[in-house]
PDB file of C-alpha atoms and ligand atoms in Angstrom:
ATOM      1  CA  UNK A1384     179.363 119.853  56.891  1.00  0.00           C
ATOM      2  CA  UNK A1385     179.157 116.168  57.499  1.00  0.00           C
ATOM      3  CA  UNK A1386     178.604 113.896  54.575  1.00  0.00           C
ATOM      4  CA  UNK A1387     174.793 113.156  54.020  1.00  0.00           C
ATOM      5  CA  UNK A1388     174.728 109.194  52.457  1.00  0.00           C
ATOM      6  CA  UNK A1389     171.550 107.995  50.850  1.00  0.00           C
ATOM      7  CA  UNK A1390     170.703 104.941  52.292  1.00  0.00           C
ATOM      8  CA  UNK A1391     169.162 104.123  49.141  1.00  0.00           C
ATOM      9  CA  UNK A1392     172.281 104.676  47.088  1.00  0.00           C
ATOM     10  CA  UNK A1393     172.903 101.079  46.551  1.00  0.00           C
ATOM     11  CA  UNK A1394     169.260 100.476  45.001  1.00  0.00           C
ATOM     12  CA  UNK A1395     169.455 104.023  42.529  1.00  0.00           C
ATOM     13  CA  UNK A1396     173.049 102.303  41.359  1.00  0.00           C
ATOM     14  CA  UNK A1397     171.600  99.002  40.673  1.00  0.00           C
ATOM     15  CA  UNK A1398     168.951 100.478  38.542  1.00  0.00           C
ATOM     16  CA  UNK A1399     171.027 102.784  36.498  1.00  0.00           C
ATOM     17  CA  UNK A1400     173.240  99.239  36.148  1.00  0.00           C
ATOM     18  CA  UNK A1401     169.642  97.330  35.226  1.00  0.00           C
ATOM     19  CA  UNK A1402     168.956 100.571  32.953  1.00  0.00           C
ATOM     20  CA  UNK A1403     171.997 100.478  30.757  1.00  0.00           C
ATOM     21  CA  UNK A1404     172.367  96.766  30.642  1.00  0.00           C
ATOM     22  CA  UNK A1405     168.538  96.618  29.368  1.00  0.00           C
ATOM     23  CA  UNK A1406     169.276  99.571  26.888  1.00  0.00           C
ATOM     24  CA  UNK A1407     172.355  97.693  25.538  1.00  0.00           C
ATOM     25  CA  UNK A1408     170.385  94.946  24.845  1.00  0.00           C
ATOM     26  CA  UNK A1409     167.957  96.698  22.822  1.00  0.00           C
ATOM     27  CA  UNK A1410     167.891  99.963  22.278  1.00  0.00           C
ATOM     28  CA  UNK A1411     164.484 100.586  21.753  1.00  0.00           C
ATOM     29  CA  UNK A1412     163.075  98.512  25.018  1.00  0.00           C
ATOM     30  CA  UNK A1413     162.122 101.978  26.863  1.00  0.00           C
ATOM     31  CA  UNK A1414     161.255 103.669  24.216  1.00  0.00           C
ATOM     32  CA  UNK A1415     158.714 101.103  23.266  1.00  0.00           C
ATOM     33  CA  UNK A1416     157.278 100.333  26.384  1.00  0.00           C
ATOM     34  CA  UNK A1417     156.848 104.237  27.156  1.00  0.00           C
ATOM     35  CA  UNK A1418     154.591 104.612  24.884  1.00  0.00           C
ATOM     36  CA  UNK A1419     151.972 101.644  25.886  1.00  0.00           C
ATOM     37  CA  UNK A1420     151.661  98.987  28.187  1.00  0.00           C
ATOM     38  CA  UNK A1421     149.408  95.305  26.856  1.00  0.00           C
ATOM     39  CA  UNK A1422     149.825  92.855  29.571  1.00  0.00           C
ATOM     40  CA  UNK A1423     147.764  89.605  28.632  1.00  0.00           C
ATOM     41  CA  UNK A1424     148.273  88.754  31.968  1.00  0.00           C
ATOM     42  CA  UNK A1425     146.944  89.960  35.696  1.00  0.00           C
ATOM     43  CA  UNK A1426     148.588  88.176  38.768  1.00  0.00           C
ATOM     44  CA  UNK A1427     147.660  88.203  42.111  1.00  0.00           C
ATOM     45  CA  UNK A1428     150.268  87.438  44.298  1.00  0.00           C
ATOM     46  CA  UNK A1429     151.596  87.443  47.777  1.00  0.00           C
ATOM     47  CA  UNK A1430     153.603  90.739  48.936  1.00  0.00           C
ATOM     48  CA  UNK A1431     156.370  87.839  49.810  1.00  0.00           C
ATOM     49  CA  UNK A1432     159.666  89.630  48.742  1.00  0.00           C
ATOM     50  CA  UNK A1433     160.755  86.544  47.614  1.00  0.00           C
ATOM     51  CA  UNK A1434     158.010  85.785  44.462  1.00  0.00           C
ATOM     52  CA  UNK A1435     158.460  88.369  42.482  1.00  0.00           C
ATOM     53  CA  UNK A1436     156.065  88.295  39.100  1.00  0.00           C
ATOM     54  CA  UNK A1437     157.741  88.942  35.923  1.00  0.00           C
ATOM     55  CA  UNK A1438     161.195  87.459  37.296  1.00  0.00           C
ATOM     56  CA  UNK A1439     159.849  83.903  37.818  1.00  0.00           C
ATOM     57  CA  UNK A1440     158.013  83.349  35.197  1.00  0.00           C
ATOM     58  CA  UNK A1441     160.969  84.678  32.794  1.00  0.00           C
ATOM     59  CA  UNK A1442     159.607  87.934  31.510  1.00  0.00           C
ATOM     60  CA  UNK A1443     160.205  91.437  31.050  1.00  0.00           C
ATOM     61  CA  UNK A1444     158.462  94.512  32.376  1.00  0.00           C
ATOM     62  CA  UNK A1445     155.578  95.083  30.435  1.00  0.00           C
ATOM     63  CA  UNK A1446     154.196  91.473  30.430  1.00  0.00           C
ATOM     64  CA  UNK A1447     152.061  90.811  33.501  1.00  0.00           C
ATOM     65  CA  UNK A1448     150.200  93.760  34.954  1.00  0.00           C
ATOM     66  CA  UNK A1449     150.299  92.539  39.383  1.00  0.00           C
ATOM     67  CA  UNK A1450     148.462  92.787  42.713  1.00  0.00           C
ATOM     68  CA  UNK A1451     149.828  92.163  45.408  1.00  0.00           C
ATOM     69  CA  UNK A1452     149.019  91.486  49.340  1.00  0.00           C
ATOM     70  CA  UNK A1453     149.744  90.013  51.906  1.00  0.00           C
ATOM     71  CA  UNK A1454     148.559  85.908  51.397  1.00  0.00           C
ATOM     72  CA  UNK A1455     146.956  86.706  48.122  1.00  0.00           C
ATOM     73  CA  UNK A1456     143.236  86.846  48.887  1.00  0.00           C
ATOM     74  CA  UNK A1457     140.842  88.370  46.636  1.00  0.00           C
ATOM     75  CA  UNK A1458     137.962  89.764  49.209  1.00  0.00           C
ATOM     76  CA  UNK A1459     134.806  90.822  47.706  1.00  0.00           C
ATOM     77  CA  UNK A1460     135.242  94.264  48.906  1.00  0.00           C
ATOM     78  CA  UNK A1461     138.712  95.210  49.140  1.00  0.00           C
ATOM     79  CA  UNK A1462     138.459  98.273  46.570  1.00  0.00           C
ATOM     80  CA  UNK A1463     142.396  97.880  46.203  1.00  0.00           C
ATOM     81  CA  UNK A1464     142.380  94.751  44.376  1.00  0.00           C
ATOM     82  CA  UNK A1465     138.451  95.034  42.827  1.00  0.00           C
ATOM     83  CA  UNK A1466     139.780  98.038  41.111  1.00  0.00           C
ATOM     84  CA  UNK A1467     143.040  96.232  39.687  1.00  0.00           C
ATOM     85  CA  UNK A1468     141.028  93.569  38.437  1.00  0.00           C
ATOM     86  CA  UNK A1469     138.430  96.095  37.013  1.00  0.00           C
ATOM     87  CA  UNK A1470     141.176  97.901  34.839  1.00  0.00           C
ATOM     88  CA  UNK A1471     142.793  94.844  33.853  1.00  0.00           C
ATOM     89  CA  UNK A1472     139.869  93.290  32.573  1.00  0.00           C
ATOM     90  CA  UNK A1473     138.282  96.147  31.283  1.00  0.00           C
ATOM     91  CA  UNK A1474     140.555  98.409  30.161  1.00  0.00           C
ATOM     92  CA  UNK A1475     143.772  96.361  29.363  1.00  0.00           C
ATOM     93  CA  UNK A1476     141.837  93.446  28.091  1.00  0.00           C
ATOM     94  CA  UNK A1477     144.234  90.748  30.055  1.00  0.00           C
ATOM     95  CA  UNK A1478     143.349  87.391  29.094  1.00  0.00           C
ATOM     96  CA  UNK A1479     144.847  85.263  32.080  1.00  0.00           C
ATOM     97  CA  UNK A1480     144.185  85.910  35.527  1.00  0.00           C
ATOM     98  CA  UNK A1481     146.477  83.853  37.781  1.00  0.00           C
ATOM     99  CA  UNK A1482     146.068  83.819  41.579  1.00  0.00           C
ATOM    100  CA  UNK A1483     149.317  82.497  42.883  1.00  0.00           C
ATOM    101  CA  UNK A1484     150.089  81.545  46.239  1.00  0.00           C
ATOM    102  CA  UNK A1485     152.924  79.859  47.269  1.00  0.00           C
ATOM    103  CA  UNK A1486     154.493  76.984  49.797  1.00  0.00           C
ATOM    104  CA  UNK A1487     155.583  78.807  52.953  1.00  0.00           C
ATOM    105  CA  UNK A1488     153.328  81.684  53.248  1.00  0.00           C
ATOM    106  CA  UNK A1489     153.939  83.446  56.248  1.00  0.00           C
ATOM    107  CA  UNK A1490     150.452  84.785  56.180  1.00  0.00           C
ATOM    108  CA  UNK A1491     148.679  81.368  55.864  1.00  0.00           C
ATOM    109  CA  UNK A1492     151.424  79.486  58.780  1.00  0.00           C
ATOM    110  CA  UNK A1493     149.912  82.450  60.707  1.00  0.00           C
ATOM    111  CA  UNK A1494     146.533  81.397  60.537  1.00  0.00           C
ATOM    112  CA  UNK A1495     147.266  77.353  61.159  1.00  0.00           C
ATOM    113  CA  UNK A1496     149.583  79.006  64.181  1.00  0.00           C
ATOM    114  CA  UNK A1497     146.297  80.913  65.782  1.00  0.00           C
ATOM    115  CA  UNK A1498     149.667  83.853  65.754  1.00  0.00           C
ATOM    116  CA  UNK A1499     148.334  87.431  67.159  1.00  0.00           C
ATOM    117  CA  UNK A1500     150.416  89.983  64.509  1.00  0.00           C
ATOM    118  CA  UNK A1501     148.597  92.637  64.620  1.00  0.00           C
ATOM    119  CA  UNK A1502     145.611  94.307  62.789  1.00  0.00           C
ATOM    120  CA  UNK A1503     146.878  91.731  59.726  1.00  0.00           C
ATOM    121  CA  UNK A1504     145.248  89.345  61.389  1.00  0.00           C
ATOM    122  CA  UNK A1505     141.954  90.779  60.375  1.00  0.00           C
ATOM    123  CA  UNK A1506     143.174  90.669  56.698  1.00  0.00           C
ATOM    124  CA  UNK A1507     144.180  86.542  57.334  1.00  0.00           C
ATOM    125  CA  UNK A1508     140.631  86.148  58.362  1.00  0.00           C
ATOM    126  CA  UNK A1509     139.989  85.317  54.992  1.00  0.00           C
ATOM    127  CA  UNK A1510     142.325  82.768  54.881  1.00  0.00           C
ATOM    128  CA  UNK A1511     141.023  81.849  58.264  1.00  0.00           C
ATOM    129  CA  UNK A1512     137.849  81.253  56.944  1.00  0.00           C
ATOM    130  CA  UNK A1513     139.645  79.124  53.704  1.00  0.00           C
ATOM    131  CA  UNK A1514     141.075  76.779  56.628  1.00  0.00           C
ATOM    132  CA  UNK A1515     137.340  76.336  58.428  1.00  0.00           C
ATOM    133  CA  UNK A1516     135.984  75.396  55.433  1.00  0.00           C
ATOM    134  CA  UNK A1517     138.381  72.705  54.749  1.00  0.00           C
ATOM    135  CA  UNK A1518     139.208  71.849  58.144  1.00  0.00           C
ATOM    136  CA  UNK A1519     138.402  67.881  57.392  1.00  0.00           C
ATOM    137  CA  UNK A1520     141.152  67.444  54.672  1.00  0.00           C
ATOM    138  CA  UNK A1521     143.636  69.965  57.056  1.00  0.00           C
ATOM    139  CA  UNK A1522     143.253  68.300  59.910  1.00  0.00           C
ATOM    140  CA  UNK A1523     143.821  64.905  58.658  1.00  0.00           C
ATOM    141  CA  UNK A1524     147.520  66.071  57.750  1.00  0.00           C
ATOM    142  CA  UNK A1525     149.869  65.439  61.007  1.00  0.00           C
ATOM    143  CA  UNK A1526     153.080  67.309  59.367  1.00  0.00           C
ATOM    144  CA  UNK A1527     152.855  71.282  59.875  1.00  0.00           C
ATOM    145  CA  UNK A1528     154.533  72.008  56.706  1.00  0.00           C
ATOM    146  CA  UNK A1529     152.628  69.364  55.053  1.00  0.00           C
ATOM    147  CA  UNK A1530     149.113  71.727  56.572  1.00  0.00           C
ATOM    148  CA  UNK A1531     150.780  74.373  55.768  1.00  0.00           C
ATOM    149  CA  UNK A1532     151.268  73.267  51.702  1.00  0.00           C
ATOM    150  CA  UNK A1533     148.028  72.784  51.194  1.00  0.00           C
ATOM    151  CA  UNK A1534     146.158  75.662  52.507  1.00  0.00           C
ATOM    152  CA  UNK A1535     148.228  77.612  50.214  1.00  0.00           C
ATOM    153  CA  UNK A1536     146.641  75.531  47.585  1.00  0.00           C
ATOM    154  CA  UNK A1537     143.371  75.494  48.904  1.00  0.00           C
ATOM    155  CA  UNK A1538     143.801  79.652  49.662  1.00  0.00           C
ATOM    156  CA  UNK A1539     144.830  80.013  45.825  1.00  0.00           C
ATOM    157  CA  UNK A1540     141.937  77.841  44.673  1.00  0.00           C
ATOM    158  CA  UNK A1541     139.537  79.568  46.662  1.00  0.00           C
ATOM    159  CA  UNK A1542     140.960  82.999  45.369  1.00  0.00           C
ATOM    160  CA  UNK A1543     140.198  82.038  41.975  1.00  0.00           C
ATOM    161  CA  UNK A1544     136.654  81.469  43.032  1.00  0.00           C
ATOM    162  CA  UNK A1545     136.396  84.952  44.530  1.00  0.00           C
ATOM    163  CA  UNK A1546     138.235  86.515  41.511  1.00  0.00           C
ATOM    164  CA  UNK A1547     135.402  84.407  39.039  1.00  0.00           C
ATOM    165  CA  UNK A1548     132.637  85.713  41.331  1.00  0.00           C
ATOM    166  CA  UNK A1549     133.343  89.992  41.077  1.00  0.00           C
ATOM    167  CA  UNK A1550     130.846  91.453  39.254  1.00  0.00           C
ATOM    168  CA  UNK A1551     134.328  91.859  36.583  1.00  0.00           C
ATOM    169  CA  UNK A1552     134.602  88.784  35.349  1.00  0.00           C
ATOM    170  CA  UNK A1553     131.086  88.044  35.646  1.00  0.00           C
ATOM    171  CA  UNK A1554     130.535  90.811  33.305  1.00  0.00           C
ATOM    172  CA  UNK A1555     133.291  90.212  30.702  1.00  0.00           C
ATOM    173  CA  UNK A1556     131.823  86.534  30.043  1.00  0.00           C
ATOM    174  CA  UNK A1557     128.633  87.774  29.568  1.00  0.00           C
ATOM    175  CA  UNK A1558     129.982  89.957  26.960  1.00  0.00           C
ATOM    176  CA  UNK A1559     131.729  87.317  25.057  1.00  0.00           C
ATOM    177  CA  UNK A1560     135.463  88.265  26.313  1.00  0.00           C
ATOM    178  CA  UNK A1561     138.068  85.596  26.267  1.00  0.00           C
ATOM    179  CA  UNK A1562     139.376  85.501  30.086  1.00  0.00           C
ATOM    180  CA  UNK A1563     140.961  82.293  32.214  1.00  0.00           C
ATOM    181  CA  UNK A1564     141.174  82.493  35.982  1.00  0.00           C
ATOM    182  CA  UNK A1565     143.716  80.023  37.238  1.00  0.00           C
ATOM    183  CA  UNK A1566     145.981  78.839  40.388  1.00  0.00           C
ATOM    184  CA  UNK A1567     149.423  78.371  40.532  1.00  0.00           C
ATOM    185  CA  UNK A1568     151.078  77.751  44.204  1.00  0.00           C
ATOM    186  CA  UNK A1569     155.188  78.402  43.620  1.00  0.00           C
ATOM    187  CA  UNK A1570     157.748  76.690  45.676  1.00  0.00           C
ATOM    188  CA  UNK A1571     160.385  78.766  47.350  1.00  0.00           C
ATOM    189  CA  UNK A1572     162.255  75.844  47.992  1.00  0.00           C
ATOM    190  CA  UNK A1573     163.575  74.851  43.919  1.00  0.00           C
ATOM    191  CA  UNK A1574     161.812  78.127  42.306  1.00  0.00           C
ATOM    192  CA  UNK A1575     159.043  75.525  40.358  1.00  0.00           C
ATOM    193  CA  UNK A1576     155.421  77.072  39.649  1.00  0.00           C
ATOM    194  CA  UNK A1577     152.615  74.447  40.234  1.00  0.00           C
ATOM    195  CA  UNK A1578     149.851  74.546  38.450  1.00  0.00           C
ATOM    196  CA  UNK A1579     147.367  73.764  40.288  1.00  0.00           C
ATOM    197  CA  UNK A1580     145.013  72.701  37.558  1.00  0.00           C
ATOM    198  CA  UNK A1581     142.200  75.089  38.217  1.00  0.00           C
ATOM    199  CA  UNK A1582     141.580  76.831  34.837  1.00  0.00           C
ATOM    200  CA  UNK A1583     138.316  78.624  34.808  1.00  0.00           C
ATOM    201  CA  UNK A1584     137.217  80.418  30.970  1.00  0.00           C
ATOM    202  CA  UNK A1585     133.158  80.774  32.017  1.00  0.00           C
ATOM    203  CA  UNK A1586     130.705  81.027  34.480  1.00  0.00           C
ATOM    204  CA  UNK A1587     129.372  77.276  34.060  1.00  0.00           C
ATOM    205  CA  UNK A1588     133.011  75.831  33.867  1.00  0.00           C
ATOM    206  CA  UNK A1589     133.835  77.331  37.535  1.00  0.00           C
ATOM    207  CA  UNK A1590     132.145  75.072  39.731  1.00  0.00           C
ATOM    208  CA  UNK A1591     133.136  71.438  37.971  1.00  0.00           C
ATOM    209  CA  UNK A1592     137.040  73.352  37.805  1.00  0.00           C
ATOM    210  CA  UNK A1593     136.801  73.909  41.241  1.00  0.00           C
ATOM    211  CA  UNK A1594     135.537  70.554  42.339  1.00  0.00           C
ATOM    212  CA  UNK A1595     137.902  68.763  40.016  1.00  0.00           C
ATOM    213  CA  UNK A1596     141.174  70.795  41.773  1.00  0.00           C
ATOM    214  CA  UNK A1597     139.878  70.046  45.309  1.00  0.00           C
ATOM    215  CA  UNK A1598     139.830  66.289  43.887  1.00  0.00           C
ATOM    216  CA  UNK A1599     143.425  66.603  42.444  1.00  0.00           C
ATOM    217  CA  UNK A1600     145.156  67.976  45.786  1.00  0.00           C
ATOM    218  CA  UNK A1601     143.258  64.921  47.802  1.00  0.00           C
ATOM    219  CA  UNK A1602     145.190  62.418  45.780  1.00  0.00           C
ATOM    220  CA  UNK A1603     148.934  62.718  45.993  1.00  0.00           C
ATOM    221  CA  UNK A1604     150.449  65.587  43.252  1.00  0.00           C
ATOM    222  CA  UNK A1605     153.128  64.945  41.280  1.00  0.00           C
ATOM    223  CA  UNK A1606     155.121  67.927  41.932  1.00  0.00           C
ATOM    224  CA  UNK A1607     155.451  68.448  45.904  1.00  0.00           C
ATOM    225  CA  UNK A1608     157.495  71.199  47.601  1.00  0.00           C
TER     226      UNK A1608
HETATM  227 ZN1   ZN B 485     153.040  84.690  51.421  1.00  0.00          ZN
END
């Protein structure tokens, strides 16, 4: 009988490894944890393998409840990502949404590159239409990478709008809940989050927010990838 290997061998190790190093450092982590999760915080990500949520940001499982796709993008009716945000807000009572993008994106160099990938390409139409609407400040930018830095902004910024605009958040305002939408764009270059200063806690605060980011990314930033 020849020897059947897992191929996934290496990744069950690691996590008994992860299991028993996080069970020697407190005993009661699992057992704790099992019994409920409270995440004050929903991110919406990229599926990029290498922005990861809770490792990042410096916190353990049970902290951020995640979504993730490819490029980030909150469509108005992707059910997938609708219904995350639904039972965050709703059911887990999160009080941070963060939309965060990051420098690089393979998805959003796609769209600047006009690439074909493959039905994806339907799914970057969104981002697509992020670039057409700020085609002005793009196009003024000679340096791909340059482009390329701040449609991920502009793509996280725009997110945030989408995520303030579901019927969701809408609803949970009305009703008095504490919730923040904001955008962070993270650098896989030195690991640093930006904030991107977009921080939106009502309905009335999300247009000047938005305005005031777009400003903020037209004058030089501080912290550049
Ligand atoms: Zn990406």
């Amino acid at each position: 009988m020849p020897t059947v290997t897992n191929p996934l061998q290496e990744l069950l190790d690691g996590n008994r490894r992860w299991s028993a190093a996080m069970n020697a450092a407190d005993p009661t982590f699992f057992e704790q944890l099992a019994k409920q999760q409270s995440p004050k915080y929903l991110w919406i990500g990229c599926s990029d393998s290498r922005v990861p949520a809770t490792q990042i940001v410096d916190l353990p499982p049970g902290e951020i409840f995640v979504q993730r796709n490819v490029a980030n993008v909150v469509a108005h009716s992707d059910l997938n990502c609708l219904s995350t945000i639904q039972f965050a807000v709703d059911v887990l009572k999160v009080e941070h949404i963060i939309i965060v993008g990051h420098y690089g994106c393979g998805g959003v160099q796609a769209v600047l590159d006009e690439r074909r990938l493959g039905l994806v390409d339907n799914w970057l139409r969104h981002v697509g239409d992020v670039a057409e609407k700020h085609s002005s400040m793009l196009t003024a930018l000679d340096l791909m990478s340059v482009r390329n830095a701040r449609l991920c902004e502009l793509n996280a910024i725009e997110q945030v709008t989408n995520t303030c605009r579901t019927t969701m958040v809408m609803d949970a305002w009305e009703r008095g809940q504490s919730l923040s939408v904001h955008a962070w764009c993270y650098s896989l270059e030195n690991g640093h989050m930006n904030d991107l200063g977009m921080h939106v806690d009502s309905r009335a605060s999300l247009q000047p927010a938005y305005e005031a980011a777009l400003q903020r990314l037209v004058r030089p930033a501080v912290v550049r990838p």
